[in-house]
């Protein structure tokens, strides 16, 4: 009985607010508060389009009205206990975010109210007290509010010419700097391509998170059969189509250029691709359920690309091989990395290549065993030292980097004849090299 009295009281309170807003509008005292109250009336009718157009018209005339809308929306959504009012509030906000450009001040004002603790979309403090199936409606409203909360934080899904201006400005600045330093455009194009790929890798997890939030908005129980909830789900699902199409296009571009990315970027791309394989199954089941409920036309749903497990396994083996190859390539230069720690030596890719070429050149020219002159006098102590094996090529390279020079041995066969009593003249002498020879090619994993 007490629950029924609370439901009647909430319904009467909401209808009184709507009636007051209509009377004020007739009397000429129409403002944003009255528009929001009339748009979010506690009935089962869908959101009327004229209220969205009225707010857009006010925003175009008075840019300062964004702050007033943010505060009015916060009061309306925060004080209501009716699921119908809450759903219409979120749907109104959703329609405005889709109608306004990405750089509109409405996002900054909503983020300001959220930062100051006035607006709380996630976690959402709403709880329905106006129906018998309050748990179903409350769960849907909380999921819908979390979706809009992440929409405020993520980047724009649709990139128009105006929204691409920051990216174009960055590209133009890079080209201008290249012209000032007289760098060919052929060398700057890979840099711009890498910046674009880095931007894609940053955006793709946000798109995946939005898709997860859309799947979480699946209503249950009585909420799935309500007409007002179905109208809200149609807008959510249609936006998810655009989000998935953007994600599929971007992930294909990243995978096509995967071999050109650094190892860390490859690991990030692999994590995105691996999550996309799991997410594709959930999204396919969600779309199948939406088709059965008749939320959108069957022709509107995109084709979901299923990623087989064998592709995930092949990409994982590729990353393992890349890691082993990078370790083998970086192991000879560990001494260099210790010497340049702390930012004392910043090498570019060209300097690193030139450094490696000079090292390999010295390795091909300088032998590990140096033959002395016939007139040099070497005692048996020197001969004993000469019989010890030389250090490996890796250790000698490290010593060369530290400035000690190549560790070479002196071997004089003429003095061996006089100094070594066990020496016997052989008809054909063969020179033996002990240790690793610098001219011997190094073997890496995968046969590189």
Short mmCIF file of C-alpha atoms in Angstrom, two decimals:
data_model
loop_
_atom_site.label_atom_id
_atom_site.label_comp_id
_atom_site.label_asym_id
_atom_site.label_seq_id
_atom_site.Cartn_x
_atom_site.Cartn_y
_atom_site.Cartn_z
CA UNK A 1 0.00 0.00 0.00
CA UNK A 2 2.80 2.38 0.83
CA UNK A 3 4.52 1.62 -2.49
CA UNK A 4 1.31 2.34 -4.37
CA UNK A 5 0.91 5.68 -2.57
CA UNK A 6 4.50 6.61 -3.50
CA UNK A 7 3.83 5.79 -7.16
CA UNK A 8 0.71 7.98 -7.23
CA UNK A 9 2.54 10.82 -5.51
CA UNK A 10 5.45 10.72 -8.00
CA UNK A 11 3.07 10.63 -10.96
CA UNK A 12 1.09 13.58 -9.61
CA UNK A 13 4.25 15.56 -8.94
CA UNK A 14 5.62 15.05 -12.47
CA UNK A 15 2.33 15.93 -14.14
CA UNK A 16 2.03 19.08 -12.02
CA UNK A 17 5.49 20.20 -13.21
CA UNK A 18 4.50 19.66 -16.83
CA UNK A 19 1.24 21.57 -16.39
CA UNK A 20 3.08 24.48 -14.77
CA UNK A 21 5.57 24.58 -17.65
CA UNK A 22 2.76 24.67 -20.21
CA UNK A 23 0.96 27.51 -18.38
CA UNK A 24 4.20 29.48 -18.15
CA UNK A 25 4.77 29.01 -21.87
CA UNK A 26 1.31 30.35 -22.67
CA UNK A 27 1.97 33.35 -20.46
CA UNK A 28 5.17 34.15 -22.36
CA UNK A 29 7.66 32.96 -19.75
CA UNK A 30 9.18 30.16 -21.79
CA UNK A 31 12.81 29.28 -21.06
CA UNK A 32 15.07 26.22 -21.20
CA UNK A 33 13.70 24.83 -17.92
CA UNK A 34 10.16 24.81 -19.28
CA UNK A 35 11.24 23.21 -22.58
CA UNK A 36 13.05 20.39 -20.78
CA UNK A 37 10.09 19.77 -18.46
CA UNK A 38 7.62 19.65 -21.36
CA UNK A 39 9.93 17.39 -23.40
CA UNK A 40 10.24 14.90 -20.52
CA UNK A 41 6.60 14.47 -19.62
CA UNK A 42 5.78 11.25 -17.65
CA UNK A 43 3.86 9.45 -20.42
CA UNK A 44 4.58 6.58 -22.79
CA UNK A 45 4.74 8.79 -25.89
CA UNK A 46 8.14 9.10 -27.59
CA UNK A 47 10.22 12.26 -27.41
CA UNK A 48 8.75 14.96 -29.65
CA UNK A 49 11.05 16.37 -32.30
CA UNK A 50 9.91 19.95 -31.85
CA UNK A 51 11.57 20.24 -28.45
CA UNK A 52 14.90 19.17 -29.91
CA UNK A 53 14.57 21.81 -32.64
CA UNK A 54 13.61 24.49 -30.13
CA UNK A 55 16.72 23.81 -28.06
CA UNK A 56 18.94 23.81 -31.14
CA UNK A 57 17.45 27.14 -32.19
CA UNK A 58 18.12 28.63 -28.75
CA UNK A 59 21.73 27.34 -28.85
CA UNK A 60 22.30 28.95 -32.24
CA UNK A 61 20.95 32.32 -31.08
CA UNK A 62 22.49 32.43 -27.60
CA UNK A 63 25.73 30.46 -27.05
CA UNK A 64 25.54 31.22 -23.33
CA UNK A 65 22.45 29.01 -23.06
CA UNK A 66 24.61 25.87 -23.00
CA UNK A 67 25.37 26.44 -19.32
CA UNK A 68 21.68 26.95 -18.56
CA UNK A 69 20.80 23.71 -20.35
CA UNK A 70 23.46 21.75 -18.46
CA UNK A 71 22.17 22.99 -15.11
CA UNK A 72 18.50 22.44 -16.02
CA UNK A 73 19.21 18.94 -17.31
CA UNK A 74 21.14 18.11 -14.13
CA UNK A 75 18.24 19.21 -11.93
CA UNK A 76 15.61 17.41 -13.98
CA UNK A 77 17.49 14.12 -14.22
CA UNK A 78 18.84 14.19 -10.67
CA UNK A 79 15.55 14.82 -8.86
CA UNK A 80 13.18 12.54 -10.75
CA UNK A 81 12.15 9.08 -9.57
CA UNK A 82 10.08 8.26 -12.64
CA UNK A 83 11.67 5.99 -15.23
CA UNK A 84 9.70 7.66 -18.03
CA UNK A 85 11.14 11.08 -17.20
CA UNK A 86 14.66 9.63 -16.84
CA UNK A 87 14.51 7.82 -20.20
CA UNK A 88 13.29 10.95 -21.97
CA UNK A 89 16.03 13.04 -20.32
CA UNK A 90 18.72 10.67 -21.56
CA UNK A 91 17.13 10.44 -24.99
CA UNK A 92 16.99 14.24 -25.24
CA UNK A 93 20.66 14.48 -24.33
CA UNK A 94 21.49 11.75 -26.83
CA UNK A 95 19.66 13.55 -29.64
CA UNK A 96 21.40 16.85 -28.86
CA UNK A 97 24.86 15.25 -28.80
CA UNK A 98 24.19 13.68 -32.20
CA UNK A 99 22.78 16.90 -33.68
CA UNK A 100 25.49 19.29 -32.46
CA UNK A 101 29.08 19.23 -33.75
CA UNK A 102 31.80 17.59 -31.71
CA UNK A 103 33.43 20.89 -30.70
CA UNK A 104 30.14 22.31 -29.41
CA UNK A 105 30.26 23.95 -25.94
CA UNK A 106 27.58 21.57 -24.68
CA UNK A 107 30.19 18.88 -24.05
CA UNK A 108 32.38 21.26 -22.06
CA UNK A 109 29.41 22.42 -19.98
CA UNK A 110 28.26 18.88 -19.23
CA UNK A 111 31.81 17.89 -18.27
CA UNK A 112 31.95 20.96 -16.02
CA UNK A 113 28.77 19.94 -14.20
CA UNK A 114 30.09 16.39 -13.87
CA UNK A 115 33.43 17.59 -12.50
CA UNK A 116 31.70 19.73 -9.89
CA UNK A 117 29.60 16.78 -8.72
CA UNK A 118 26.26 18.14 -9.91
CA UNK A 119 25.76 15.56 -12.69
CA UNK A 120 26.40 11.85 -12.15
CA UNK A 121 25.79 9.67 -15.18
CA UNK A 122 28.23 6.98 -14.05
CA UNK A 123 27.77 5.87 -11.40
CA UNK A 124 24.10 6.71 -11.79
CA UNK A 125 22.13 7.36 -8.61
CA UNK A 126 18.72 6.92 -10.22
CA UNK A 127 16.21 4.45 -8.82
CA UNK A 128 12.71 4.07 -10.16
CA UNK A 129 9.79 4.32 -7.73
CA UNK A 130 6.93 4.73 -10.21
CA UNK A 131 6.32 1.18 -11.49
CA UNK A 132 6.08 -2.40 -10.30
CA UNK A 133 9.05 -3.50 -12.49
CA UNK A 134 11.40 -0.90 -11.12
CA UNK A 135 14.49 -3.16 -11.29
CA UNK A 136 14.21 -3.68 -15.05
CA UNK A 137 13.78 0.02 -15.81
CA UNK A 138 16.47 1.08 -13.36
CA UNK A 139 19.00 -1.32 -14.91
CA UNK A 140 18.27 0.00 -18.41
CA UNK A 141 18.55 3.66 -17.35
CA UNK A 142 21.85 3.04 -15.57
CA UNK A 143 23.29 1.32 -18.66
CA UNK A 144 22.03 4.07 -20.96
CA UNK A 145 23.48 6.78 -18.69
CA UNK A 146 26.86 5.03 -18.66
CA UNK A 147 26.85 4.91 -22.46
CA UNK A 148 26.27 8.66 -22.67
CA UNK A 149 28.91 9.28 -20.01
CA UNK A 150 31.55 7.50 -22.10
CA UNK A 151 30.32 9.32 -25.19
CA UNK A 152 31.26 12.61 -23.54
CA UNK A 153 34.81 11.39 -22.94
CA UNK A 154 35.58 9.67 -26.22
CA UNK A 155 36.49 11.26 -29.52
CA UNK A 156 34.07 11.95 -32.33
CA UNK A 157 32.91 8.95 -34.33
CA UNK A 158 32.11 10.90 -37.47
CA UNK A 159 34.99 13.05 -38.74
CA UNK A 160 33.82 15.93 -40.90
CA UNK A 161 36.03 18.50 -42.59
CA UNK A 162 35.66 20.94 -39.70
CA UNK A 163 36.47 18.28 -37.12
CA UNK A 164 39.53 17.16 -39.08
CA UNK A 165 41.04 20.66 -38.93
CA UNK A 166 43.31 19.88 -35.92
CA UNK A 167 44.70 16.84 -37.74
CA UNK A 168 45.21 18.84 -40.91
CA UNK A 169 46.92 21.58 -38.91
CA UNK A 170 49.31 19.04 -37.43
CA UNK A 171 50.14 17.61 -40.86
CA UNK A 172 50.71 21.07 -42.31
CA UNK A 173 52.98 22.03 -39.42
CA UNK A 174 55.05 18.90 -39.97
CA UNK A 175 55.37 19.67 -43.67
CA UNK A 176 56.36 23.28 -42.94
CA UNK A 177 59.08 22.16 -40.55
CA UNK A 178 60.31 19.70 -43.15
CA UNK A 179 60.58 22.50 -45.73
CA UNK A 180 62.47 24.71 -43.28
CA UNK A 181 65.01 21.97 -42.60
CA UNK A 182 65.12 21.02 -46.30
CA UNK A 183 63.90 17.49 -45.68
CA UNK A 184 62.35 15.71 -48.69
CA UNK A 185 58.65 15.03 -48.59
CA UNK A 186 59.34 11.32 -49.15
CA UNK A 187 60.86 11.17 -45.66
CA UNK A 188 58.02 13.10 -43.99
CA UNK A 189 55.22 10.95 -45.43
CA UNK A 190 56.15 7.88 -43.31
CA UNK A 191 56.16 10.12 -40.24
CA UNK A 192 52.64 11.37 -40.98
CA UNK A 193 51.52 7.80 -41.63
CA UNK A 194 52.89 6.65 -38.28
CA UNK A 195 51.09 9.52 -36.52
CA UNK A 196 47.84 8.49 -38.16
CA UNK A 197 48.33 4.86 -37.15
CA UNK A 198 49.08 5.92 -33.57
CA UNK A 199 45.84 7.93 -33.56
CA UNK A 200 43.93 4.88 -34.79
CA UNK A 201 45.40 2.66 -32.07
CA UNK A 202 44.31 5.25 -29.50
CA UNK A 203 40.76 5.51 -30.87
CA UNK A 204 40.02 1.81 -31.41
CA UNK A 205 39.82 0.87 -27.68
CA UNK A 206 37.35 3.72 -27.17
CA UNK A 207 35.17 2.41 -29.97
CA UNK A 208 35.33 -1.08 -28.48
CA UNK A 209 34.29 0.30 -25.11
CA UNK A 210 31.32 2.08 -26.70
CA UNK A 211 30.25 -1.17 -28.37
CA UNK A 212 30.41 -2.92 -24.99
CA UNK A 213 28.24 -0.21 -23.46
CA UNK A 214 25.70 -0.63 -26.27
CA UNK A 215 25.52 -4.37 -25.60
CA UNK A 216 25.00 -3.63 -21.90
CA UNK A 217 21.97 -1.49 -22.78
CA UNK A 218 19.98 -4.60 -23.69
CA UNK A 219 16.73 -4.26 -21.69
CA UNK A 220 15.25 -7.18 -19.80
CA UNK A 221 11.84 -8.09 -18.50
CA UNK A 222 9.08 -5.53 -18.82
CA UNK A 223 11.48 -2.86 -20.06
CA UNK A 224 12.16 -4.75 -23.30
CA UNK A 225 8.47 -4.63 -24.24
CA UNK A 226 7.86 -0.98 -23.47
CA UNK A 227 7.36 1.34 -26.45
CA UNK A 228 9.37 4.20 -24.95
CA UNK A 229 12.36 1.95 -24.23
CA UNK A 230 12.17 0.52 -27.74
CA UNK A 231 12.28 4.02 -29.27
CA UNK A 232 15.40 4.80 -27.22
CA UNK A 233 17.02 1.50 -28.21
CA UNK A 234 16.53 2.29 -31.90
CA UNK A 235 18.71 5.40 -31.57
CA UNK A 236 21.31 3.46 -29.57
CA UNK A 237 21.47 0.60 -32.07
CA UNK A 238 21.70 2.86 -35.13
CA UNK A 239 24.61 4.73 -33.57
CA UNK A 240 26.30 1.40 -32.85
CA UNK A 241 26.13 0.58 -36.58
CA UNK A 242 28.21 3.64 -37.35
CA UNK A 243 30.57 2.87 -34.49
CA UNK A 244 31.18 -0.69 -35.68
CA UNK A 245 31.67 0.38 -39.29
CA UNK A 246 34.32 2.88 -38.18
CA UNK A 247 36.03 0.27 -36.01
CA UNK A 248 36.14 -2.30 -38.79
CA UNK A 249 37.62 0.18 -41.24
CA UNK A 250 40.28 1.37 -38.81
CA UNK A 251 41.37 -2.08 -37.62
CA UNK A 252 41.88 -3.24 -41.20
CA UNK A 253 44.17 -0.26 -41.83
CA UNK A 254 46.18 -0.99 -38.68
CA UNK A 255 46.60 -4.68 -39.57
CA UNK A 256 47.72 -3.83 -43.10
CA UNK A 257 50.55 -1.69 -41.68
CA UNK A 258 51.33 -3.87 -38.66
CA UNK A 259 54.82 -4.79 -39.83
CA UNK A 260 55.80 -1.10 -39.96
CA UNK A 261 54.78 -0.38 -36.36
CA UNK A 262 57.05 -0.54 -33.29
CA UNK A 263 56.82 -3.57 -31.05
CA UNK A 264 54.72 -1.83 -28.37
CA UNK A 265 52.23 -0.61 -30.95
CA UNK A 266 52.03 -4.13 -32.37
CA UNK A 267 51.23 -5.50 -28.91
CA UNK A 268 48.50 -2.88 -28.47
CA UNK A 269 47.05 -3.71 -31.90
CA UNK A 270 47.12 -7.42 -31.06
CA UNK A 271 45.19 -6.77 -27.84
CA UNK A 272 42.58 -4.82 -29.80
CA UNK A 273 42.31 -7.56 -32.43
CA UNK A 274 42.04 -10.30 -29.80
CA UNK A 275 39.27 -8.43 -28.00
CA UNK A 276 37.50 -7.84 -31.33
CA UNK A 277 37.30 -11.61 -31.86
CA UNK A 278 35.45 -12.06 -28.55
CA UNK A 279 33.37 -8.93 -29.04
CA UNK A 280 32.19 -10.05 -32.48
CA UNK A 281 30.42 -13.06 -30.97
CA UNK A 282 28.66 -10.94 -28.34
CA UNK A 283 27.69 -8.29 -30.88
CA UNK A 284 26.31 -10.91 -33.26
CA UNK A 285 24.12 -12.36 -30.52
CA UNK A 286 22.97 -8.86 -29.55
CA UNK A 287 22.00 -8.01 -33.13
CA UNK A 288 20.16 -11.31 -33.43
CA UNK A 289 18.15 -10.51 -30.31
CA UNK A 290 17.38 -6.99 -31.58
CA UNK A 291 16.13 -8.40 -34.88
CA UNK A 292 13.79 -10.75 -33.06
CA UNK A 293 12.46 -7.83 -31.00
CA UNK A 294 11.95 -5.75 -34.15
CA UNK A 295 13.94 -2.74 -32.95
CA UNK A 296 15.30 -1.89 -36.42
CA UNK A 297 14.92 -3.19 -39.94
CA UNK A 298 16.87 -6.33 -40.81
CA UNK A 299 18.48 -4.54 -43.76
CA UNK A 300 20.02 -1.95 -41.42
CA UNK A 301 22.20 -4.37 -39.47
CA UNK A 302 25.80 -4.64 -40.69
CA UNK A 303 27.59 -7.89 -41.34
CA UNK A 304 29.68 -8.93 -38.34
CA UNK A 305 33.13 -10.21 -39.28
CA UNK A 306 33.96 -13.28 -37.24
CA UNK A 307 37.68 -13.66 -36.50
CA UNK A 308 38.82 -17.30 -36.43
CA UNK A 309 41.11 -18.50 -33.68
CA UNK A 310 43.79 -19.54 -36.16
CA UNK A 311 44.34 -15.89 -37.14
CA UNK A 312 44.75 -14.89 -33.49
CA UNK A 313 47.26 -17.70 -33.02
CA UNK A 314 49.22 -16.74 -36.15
CA UNK A 315 49.40 -13.11 -35.09
CA UNK A 316 50.56 -14.15 -31.62
CA UNK A 317 53.36 -16.26 -33.13
CA UNK A 318 54.35 -13.30 -35.29
CA UNK A 319 54.68 -11.07 -32.22
CA UNK A 320 56.72 -13.73 -30.41
CA UNK A 321 59.09 -13.92 -33.35
CA UNK A 322 59.33 -10.13 -33.49
CA UNK A 323 60.21 -10.04 -29.78
CA UNK A 324 62.94 -12.66 -30.19
CA UNK A 325 64.34 -10.83 -33.19
CA UNK A 326 64.36 -7.50 -31.36
CA UNK A 327 66.16 -9.08 -28.41
CA UNK A 328 68.82 -10.55 -30.69
CA UNK A 329 69.32 -7.21 -32.42
CA UNK A 330 69.51 -5.19 -29.21
CA UNK A 331 71.77 -7.59 -27.28
CA UNK A 332 75.07 -6.44 -28.91
CA UNK A 333 74.28 -2.81 -28.04
CA UNK A 334 73.49 -3.28 -24.36
CA UNK A 335 76.68 -1.45 -23.49
CA UNK A 336 75.62 1.45 -25.63
CA UNK A 337 72.23 1.58 -23.91
CA UNK A 338 73.89 1.70 -20.50
CA UNK A 339 76.21 4.46 -21.68
CA UNK A 340 73.44 6.61 -23.09
CA UNK A 341 71.00 6.17 -20.16
CA UNK A 342 69.71 9.37 -18.64
CA UNK A 343 69.17 11.15 -21.94
CA UNK A 344 72.86 11.94 -22.52
CA UNK A 345 72.83 10.67 -26.07
CA UNK A 346 69.75 10.83 -28.26
CA UNK A 347 70.14 8.89 -31.47
CA UNK A 348 67.85 9.08 -34.44
CA UNK A 349 67.18 6.10 -36.66
CA UNK A 350 69.66 7.32 -39.26
CA UNK A 351 72.45 7.69 -36.71
CA UNK A 352 71.72 4.25 -35.33
CA UNK A 353 71.97 2.71 -38.79
CA UNK A 354 75.20 4.57 -39.50
CA UNK A 355 76.61 3.39 -36.16
CA UNK A 356 75.78 -0.24 -36.95
CA UNK A 357 77.33 0.03 -40.40
CA UNK A 358 80.58 1.36 -38.98
CA UNK A 359 80.69 -1.38 -36.37
CA UNK A 360 80.18 -4.09 -38.97
CA UNK A 361 82.79 -2.44 -41.19
CA UNK A 362 85.35 -2.56 -38.41
CA UNK A 363 84.43 -6.14 -37.68
CA UNK A 364 85.13 -7.13 -41.28
CA UNK A 365 88.44 -5.29 -41.46
CA UNK A 366 90.04 -6.07 -38.11
CA UNK A 367 90.98 -9.74 -37.57
CA UNK A 368 90.76 -11.41 -34.23
CA UNK A 369 94.35 -12.81 -34.40
CA UNK A 370 97.17 -10.55 -35.47
CA UNK A 371 100.39 -11.98 -36.94
CA UNK A 372 103.54 -10.32 -35.75
CA UNK A 373 106.81 -9.64 -37.55
CA UNK A 374 109.58 -12.21 -37.82
CA UNK A 375 112.05 -9.99 -36.00
CA UNK A 376 109.83 -9.63 -32.89
CA UNK A 377 111.14 -11.49 -29.85
CA UNK A 378 108.39 -13.18 -27.90
CA UNK A 379 109.09 -15.26 -24.81
CA UNK A 380 107.38 -18.44 -23.69
CA UNK A 381 105.10 -16.38 -21.42
CA UNK A 382 103.70 -14.56 -24.46
CA UNK A 383 103.32 -17.86 -26.30
CA UNK A 384 101.36 -19.27 -23.37
CA UNK A 385 99.02 -16.28 -23.41
CA UNK A 386 98.61 -16.64 -27.15
CA UNK A 387 97.37 -20.22 -26.70
CA UNK A 388 94.30 -19.06 -24.69
CA UNK A 389 91.06 -18.70 -26.62
CA UNK A 390 89.91 -15.21 -27.43
CA UNK A 391 86.70 -13.76 -26.12
CA UNK A 392 83.52 -14.04 -28.08
CA UNK A 393 82.56 -11.51 -30.72
CA UNK A 394 79.80 -10.03 -28.55
CA UNK A 395 82.15 -9.32 -25.62
CA UNK A 396 84.77 -7.82 -27.89
CA UNK A 397 82.21 -5.51 -29.44
CA UNK A 398 81.15 -4.36 -25.96
CA UNK A 399 84.76 -3.69 -25.04
CA UNK A 400 85.21 -1.71 -28.25
CA UNK A 401 82.19 0.42 -27.39
CA UNK A 402 83.59 1.20 -23.95
CA UNK A 403 86.82 2.38 -25.55
CA UNK A 404 89.08 -0.55 -24.69
CA UNK A 405 89.68 -1.54 -28.28
CA UNK A 406 89.59 -4.99 -29.84
CA UNK A 407 91.05 -7.74 -27.65
CA UNK A 408 93.51 -9.37 -30.11
CA UNK A 409 96.29 -11.92 -29.64
CA UNK A 410 99.76 -11.79 -31.12
CA UNK A 411 101.01 -14.97 -32.70
CA UNK A 412 104.51 -15.29 -34.19
CA UNK A 413 105.35 -18.70 -35.73
CA UNK A 414 109.02 -17.86 -36.23
CA UNK A 415 109.59 -17.37 -32.53
CA UNK A 416 107.74 -20.59 -31.80
CA UNK A 417 110.45 -22.51 -33.63
CA UNK A 418 113.13 -21.18 -31.26
CA UNK A 419 111.12 -20.92 -28.03
CA UNK A 420 108.93 -24.02 -28.05
CA UNK A 421 110.95 -27.25 -27.58
CA UNK A 422 107.95 -29.37 -28.60
CA UNK A 423 107.50 -27.61 -31.91
CA UNK A 424 107.68 -29.86 -35.02
CA UNK A 425 107.72 -28.63 -38.58
CA UNK A 426 104.60 -29.69 -40.48
CA UNK A 427 104.56 -30.06 -44.26
CA UNK A 428 101.39 -27.98 -44.59
CA UNK A 429 100.41 -25.53 -41.85
CA UNK A 430 96.75 -24.71 -41.33
CA UNK A 431 95.69 -21.59 -39.48
CA UNK A 432 93.08 -22.21 -36.81
CA UNK A 433 90.86 -19.48 -35.41
CA UNK A 434 89.58 -19.98 -31.92
CA UNK A 435 86.40 -18.30 -30.72
CA UNK A 436 83.80 -16.51 -32.81
CA UNK A 437 84.84 -15.00 -36.07
CA UNK A 438 83.36 -11.58 -36.96
CA UNK A 439 82.92 -12.59 -40.58
CA UNK A 440 80.66 -15.47 -39.59
CA UNK A 441 76.99 -14.46 -40.08
CA UNK A 442 74.89 -14.41 -36.90
CA UNK A 443 71.89 -16.74 -36.83
CA UNK A 444 68.60 -15.38 -35.49
CA UNK A 445 65.24 -17.00 -34.98
CA UNK A 446 63.09 -17.53 -38.09
CA UNK A 447 66.23 -17.74 -40.21
CA UNK A 448 66.83 -13.95 -40.36
#
